[in-house]
Amino acid sequence: MKTLSWQARKKLRKHSNEMISLRKMMEEELETEEAVIKKLIAHPKGVMLWSNKTIDLFHDRCREDIVYVDATGSIVKKAKGKTSPFYVYEMVVRNPFKGSSPVPVATYITNDHTTASISFFLGSFLTDVIRLHGRGAKQRPVMLICDGSTVLMQSMAYHFCGVSLQELLSRYYSICRQNYHLAMHVFGLMTQATTMSELDEVVTSAVVVFSSSHSDRNVGKHFENLQGLLTNSAQSNLDDSTIVEDCVVIIM
């Protein structure tokens, strides 16, 4: 049945050569607003797919939700005589309708699994996003998630953050160190609270700041509250007149 199904689909091709067939389909689509095939690459073989509707969806969702980038090699069969398998790279966002399946907003099928290849895919898609929504659309999503692929991480770091992966990791390390010190100071605020109301204020703001996946207006409000509490604590005068210094005598 699988062979019969493949043979039936093959008869519907515009040409016996798959790349020429895709080229003919692309030329026909150019005359419509629903064009999906955006780029064809002859060597190494590759095809990029997205539409104006998926660009609009990406633009709307990325400002408030997670964008996923992933790859799978189990959909397209390995071509004869080729050493590299075909992978399907997809950029996916959550469906705006609750309970519905996630939506792929851009797809790239290729057997070239290099940083240059994936960067070309991401760059081409983001160029079309800017073309439709202007330069302001270049602002990166609130959160990006991918697997541990170095190629994906390098490409995403460059196109969404404007820096190399090494530079991005260095910045993240610096942020983690700063947040570690911030957490220690916030814990100190908790120990200085003299009423349940004061303790509740610190705990509430700390929970909002440290448990949020990204920054928004509410996170900013609570972060500023913590900053104010820390500043007031630092400026408070400590009465050290009652502190008695212990004299320690060391006998040799």
Short mmCIF file of C-alpha atoms in Angstrom, two decimals:
data_model
loop_
_atom_site.label_atom_id
_atom_site.label_comp_id
_atom_site.label_asym_id
_atom_site.label_seq_id
_atom_site.Cartn_x
_atom_site.Cartn_y
_atom_site.Cartn_z
CA MET A 1 0.00 0.00 0.00
CA LYS A 2 2.84 2.35 0.83
CA THR A 3 4.43 1.75 -2.59
CA LEU A 4 1.12 2.27 -4.38
CA SER A 5 0.54 5.51 -2.50
CA TRP A 6 4.02 6.77 -3.43
CA GLN A 7 3.49 5.86 -7.09
CA ALA A 8 0.16 7.70 -7.13
CA ARG A 9 1.76 10.84 -5.69
CA LYS A 10 4.61 10.59 -8.18
CA LYS A 11 2.15 10.77 -11.07
CA LEU A 12 0.88 14.11 -9.75
CA ARG A 13 4.31 15.72 -9.97
CA LYS A 14 4.82 18.59 -12.38
CA HIS A 15 8.01 16.90 -13.62
CA SER A 16 9.79 13.60 -13.11
CA ASN A 17 12.70 15.44 -11.50
CA GLU A 18 11.68 16.43 -7.98
CA MET A 19 13.60 19.72 -7.95
CA ILE A 20 12.18 20.82 -11.31
CA SER A 21 8.74 19.82 -10.07
CA LEU A 22 9.17 21.98 -6.97
CA ARG A 23 10.42 24.86 -9.12
CA LYS A 24 7.28 24.69 -11.26
CA MET A 25 5.10 24.63 -8.14
CA MET A 26 6.97 27.62 -6.75
CA GLU A 27 6.48 29.61 -9.97
CA GLU A 28 2.75 28.87 -9.92
CA GLU A 29 2.47 29.90 -6.27
CA LEU A 30 4.18 33.24 -6.86
CA GLU A 31 1.01 34.47 -8.50
CA THR A 32 -1.04 33.85 -5.35
CA GLU A 33 -1.07 35.25 -1.81
CA GLU A 34 -0.90 31.75 -0.36
CA ALA A 35 2.63 31.03 -1.59
CA VAL A 36 4.43 28.58 0.71
CA ILE A 37 7.57 27.49 -1.15
CA LYS A 38 9.99 30.36 -0.55
CA LYS A 39 13.42 29.06 -1.55
CA LEU A 40 14.81 26.10 -3.46
CA ILE A 41 18.44 25.11 -3.15
CA ALA A 42 19.88 22.82 -5.82
CA HIS A 43 23.12 21.85 -4.09
CA PRO A 44 23.01 20.72 -1.43
CA LYS A 45 19.31 20.05 -1.91
CA GLY A 46 16.97 22.04 0.27
CA VAL A 47 13.58 23.72 0.35
CA MET A 48 12.25 26.42 2.68
CA LEU A 49 8.55 26.73 3.44
CA TRP A 50 6.49 29.43 5.13
CA SER A 51 3.69 31.82 4.23
CA ASN A 52 2.58 35.35 5.03
CA LYS A 53 0.02 33.90 7.43
CA THR A 54 2.63 31.95 9.39
CA ILE A 55 4.84 35.05 9.48
CA ASP A 56 1.95 37.00 10.99
CA LEU A 57 1.40 34.24 13.55
CA PHE A 58 5.09 34.20 14.47
CA HIS A 59 5.11 37.98 14.83
CA ASP A 60 2.11 37.89 17.17
CA ARG A 61 3.13 34.91 19.29
CA CYS A 62 6.86 35.56 19.71
CA ARG A 63 6.22 38.77 21.65
CA GLU A 64 4.44 36.94 24.45
CA ASP A 65 5.22 33.23 24.15
CA ILE A 66 7.94 30.65 23.54
CA VAL A 67 9.36 29.89 20.09
CA TYR A 68 10.65 26.35 19.56
CA VAL A 69 13.25 25.35 16.97
CA ASP A 70 13.84 21.66 16.43
CA ALA A 71 14.95 19.10 13.86
CA THR A 72 13.92 15.56 13.02
CA GLY A 73 15.36 13.05 10.60
CA SER A 74 12.53 10.53 10.58
CA ILE A 75 10.22 12.20 8.04
CA VAL A 76 12.20 12.38 4.79
CA LYS A 77 14.01 9.30 3.51
CA LYS A 78 17.71 9.41 2.82
CA ALA A 79 18.37 9.99 -0.88
CA LYS A 80 20.19 7.33 -2.87
CA GLY A 81 23.94 7.78 -2.97
CA LYS A 82 23.85 10.52 -0.33
CA THR A 83 25.91 10.29 2.83
CA SER A 84 23.96 12.91 4.77
CA PRO A 85 20.33 12.23 5.71
CA PHE A 86 17.59 14.78 5.14
CA TYR A 87 16.45 16.63 8.25
CA VAL A 88 13.33 18.70 8.70
CA TYR A 89 14.07 21.86 10.70
CA GLU A 90 10.99 23.63 12.03
CA MET A 91 10.25 26.79 13.94
CA VAL A 92 7.11 26.21 16.00
CA VAL A 93 4.84 28.38 18.15
CA ARG A 94 1.96 27.44 20.38
CA ASN A 95 -1.48 27.64 18.84
CA PRO A 96 -3.37 30.78 19.93
CA PHE A 97 -6.43 28.57 20.45
CA LYS A 98 -6.15 26.64 23.71
CA GLY A 99 -6.07 22.88 23.27
CA SER A 100 -5.04 23.02 19.61
CA SER A 101 -1.81 21.58 18.21
CA PRO A 102 1.33 23.75 17.93
CA VAL A 103 1.83 25.47 14.59
CA PRO A 104 5.03 25.31 12.49
CA VAL A 105 5.66 28.81 11.16
CA ALA A 106 8.76 27.98 9.09
CA THR A 107 10.14 24.70 7.73
CA TYR A 108 13.49 23.82 6.17
CA ILE A 109 14.20 20.43 4.56
CA THR A 110 17.87 19.85 3.81
CA ASN A 111 20.75 17.41 4.00
CA ASP A 112 23.24 20.18 4.81
CA HIS A 113 23.45 20.27 8.60
CA THR A 114 25.91 23.11 9.08
CA THR A 115 25.75 26.42 10.92
CA ALA A 116 25.91 28.26 7.59
CA SER A 117 22.94 26.31 6.23
CA ILE A 118 20.71 26.82 9.28
CA SER A 119 21.76 30.46 9.53
CA PHE A 120 20.66 30.97 5.93
CA PHE A 121 17.26 29.48 6.80
CA LEU A 122 16.75 31.64 9.90
CA GLY A 123 18.08 34.74 8.17
CA SER A 124 15.79 34.26 5.17
CA PHE A 125 12.74 33.83 7.39
CA LEU A 126 13.54 36.85 9.56
CA THR A 127 14.15 38.94 6.43
CA ASP A 128 10.60 38.18 5.31
CA VAL A 129 9.30 38.98 8.80
CA ILE A 130 10.94 42.42 8.60
CA ARG A 131 9.66 42.89 5.05
CA LEU A 132 6.07 42.40 6.24
CA HIS A 133 6.20 44.02 9.68
CA GLY A 134 9.07 46.51 9.53
CA ARG A 135 12.34 46.83 11.43
CA GLY A 136 10.56 46.75 14.77
CA ALA A 137 9.74 43.09 14.17
CA LYS A 138 13.42 42.21 14.56
CA GLN A 139 13.03 42.23 18.34
CA ARG A 140 13.81 38.72 19.52
CA PRO A 141 11.16 36.45 21.04
CA VAL A 142 10.64 36.44 24.80
CA MET A 143 12.05 32.91 24.91
CA LEU A 144 13.68 30.49 22.47
CA ILE A 145 13.96 26.76 23.08
CA CYS A 146 15.91 24.21 21.06
CA ASP A 147 17.65 20.91 21.70
CA GLY A 148 21.36 20.61 22.46
CA SER A 149 22.41 20.93 18.82
CA THR A 150 25.45 23.20 18.59
CA VAL A 151 24.52 24.11 15.02
CA LEU A 152 21.06 25.30 16.09
CA MET A 153 22.36 27.20 19.11
CA GLN A 154 25.07 28.95 17.08
CA SER A 155 22.60 30.00 14.39
CA MET A 156 19.97 31.17 16.87
CA ALA A 157 22.51 33.11 18.93
CA TYR A 158 23.65 35.02 15.86
CA HIS A 159 20.25 35.79 14.31
CA PHE A 160 18.15 36.38 17.42
CA CYS A 161 20.75 37.82 19.81
CA GLY A 162 23.28 39.31 17.40
CA VAL A 163 26.29 37.67 19.06
CA SER A 164 28.26 34.45 18.84
CA LEU A 165 27.27 31.47 20.97
CA GLN A 166 30.43 31.87 23.07
CA GLU A 167 29.65 35.53 23.77
CA LEU A 168 26.04 34.68 24.61
CA LEU A 169 27.08 31.98 27.08
CA SER A 170 29.48 34.44 28.72
CA ARG A 171 26.65 36.93 29.16
CA TYR A 172 24.37 34.28 30.62
CA TYR A 173 27.09 33.29 33.07
CA SER A 174 27.45 36.91 34.15
CA ILE A 175 23.68 37.23 34.61
CA CYS A 176 23.59 34.05 36.71
CA ARG A 177 26.33 35.39 38.96
CA GLN A 178 24.48 38.67 39.41
CA ASN A 179 21.23 36.86 40.21
CA TYR A 180 23.05 34.69 42.73
CA HIS A 181 24.16 37.79 44.64
CA LEU A 182 20.70 39.30 44.27
CA ALA A 183 19.16 36.16 45.77
CA MET A 184 21.51 36.34 48.74
CA HIS A 185 20.59 39.98 49.38
CA VAL A 186 16.88 39.19 49.08
CA PHE A 187 17.29 36.38 51.60
CA GLY A 188 18.95 38.93 53.88
CA LEU A 189 15.88 41.16 53.52
CA MET A 190 13.71 38.30 54.70
CA THR A 191 15.78 37.88 57.85
CA GLN A 192 15.44 41.61 58.60
CA ALA A 193 11.64 41.65 58.34
CA THR A 194 10.07 42.56 61.68
CA THR A 195 6.43 41.90 60.74
CA MET A 196 4.58 39.29 58.70
CA SER A 197 3.47 42.05 56.33
CA GLU A 198 7.08 43.03 55.57
CA LEU A 199 8.08 39.39 55.08
CA ASP A 200 5.10 38.76 52.81
CA GLU A 201 6.05 41.74 50.62
CA VAL A 202 9.60 40.48 50.12
CA VAL A 203 8.54 36.89 49.48
CA THR A 204 5.83 37.89 46.98
CA SER A 205 8.18 40.07 44.93
CA ALA A 206 10.94 37.45 45.06
CA VAL A 207 8.60 34.71 43.81
CA VAL A 208 7.45 36.83 40.86
CA VAL A 209 11.00 37.82 39.85
CA PHE A 210 12.76 34.47 40.26
CA SER A 211 10.00 32.23 38.91
CA SER A 212 9.26 34.19 35.71
CA SER A 213 10.44 32.80 32.39
CA HIS A 214 10.77 36.28 30.89
CA SER A 215 10.48 39.94 31.81
CA ASP A 216 7.19 41.78 31.58
CA ARG A 217 5.51 44.74 33.28
CA ASN A 218 4.60 42.76 36.40
CA VAL A 219 8.12 41.36 36.78
CA GLY A 220 9.58 44.84 36.35
CA LYS A 221 7.27 46.22 39.04
CA HIS A 222 8.31 43.60 41.59
CA PHE A 223 12.00 43.89 40.67
CA GLU A 224 11.84 47.64 41.30
CA ASN A 225 10.13 46.91 44.61
CA LEU A 226 13.01 44.63 45.65
CA GLN A 227 15.51 47.27 44.58
CA GLY A 228 13.74 49.85 46.70
CA LEU A 229 13.65 47.57 49.73
CA LEU A 230 17.35 46.76 49.34
CA THR A 231 18.23 50.45 49.00
CA ASN A 232 16.24 51.39 52.09
CA SER A 233 17.86 48.56 54.02
CA ALA A 234 21.34 49.69 53.02
CA GLN A 235 20.62 53.29 53.99
CA SER A 236 19.21 52.43 57.41
CA ASN A 237 21.48 53.53 60.22
CA LEU A 238 22.71 50.74 62.44
CA ASP A 239 23.09 51.70 66.07
CA ASP A 240 26.35 50.03 67.00
CA SER A 241 26.80 51.84 70.32
CA THR A 242 25.64 48.78 72.23
CA ILE A 243 27.96 46.38 70.45
CA VAL A 244 30.73 45.16 72.72
CA GLU A 245 33.89 44.04 71.06
CA ASP A 246 35.32 40.80 72.32
CA CYS A 247 39.03 40.77 72.97
CA VAL A 248 40.58 37.49 72.02
CA VAL A 249 43.96 36.75 73.51
CA ILE A 250 46.03 34.11 71.84
CA ILE A 251 48.60 32.50 74.12
CA MET A 252 51.55 31.10 72.29
#
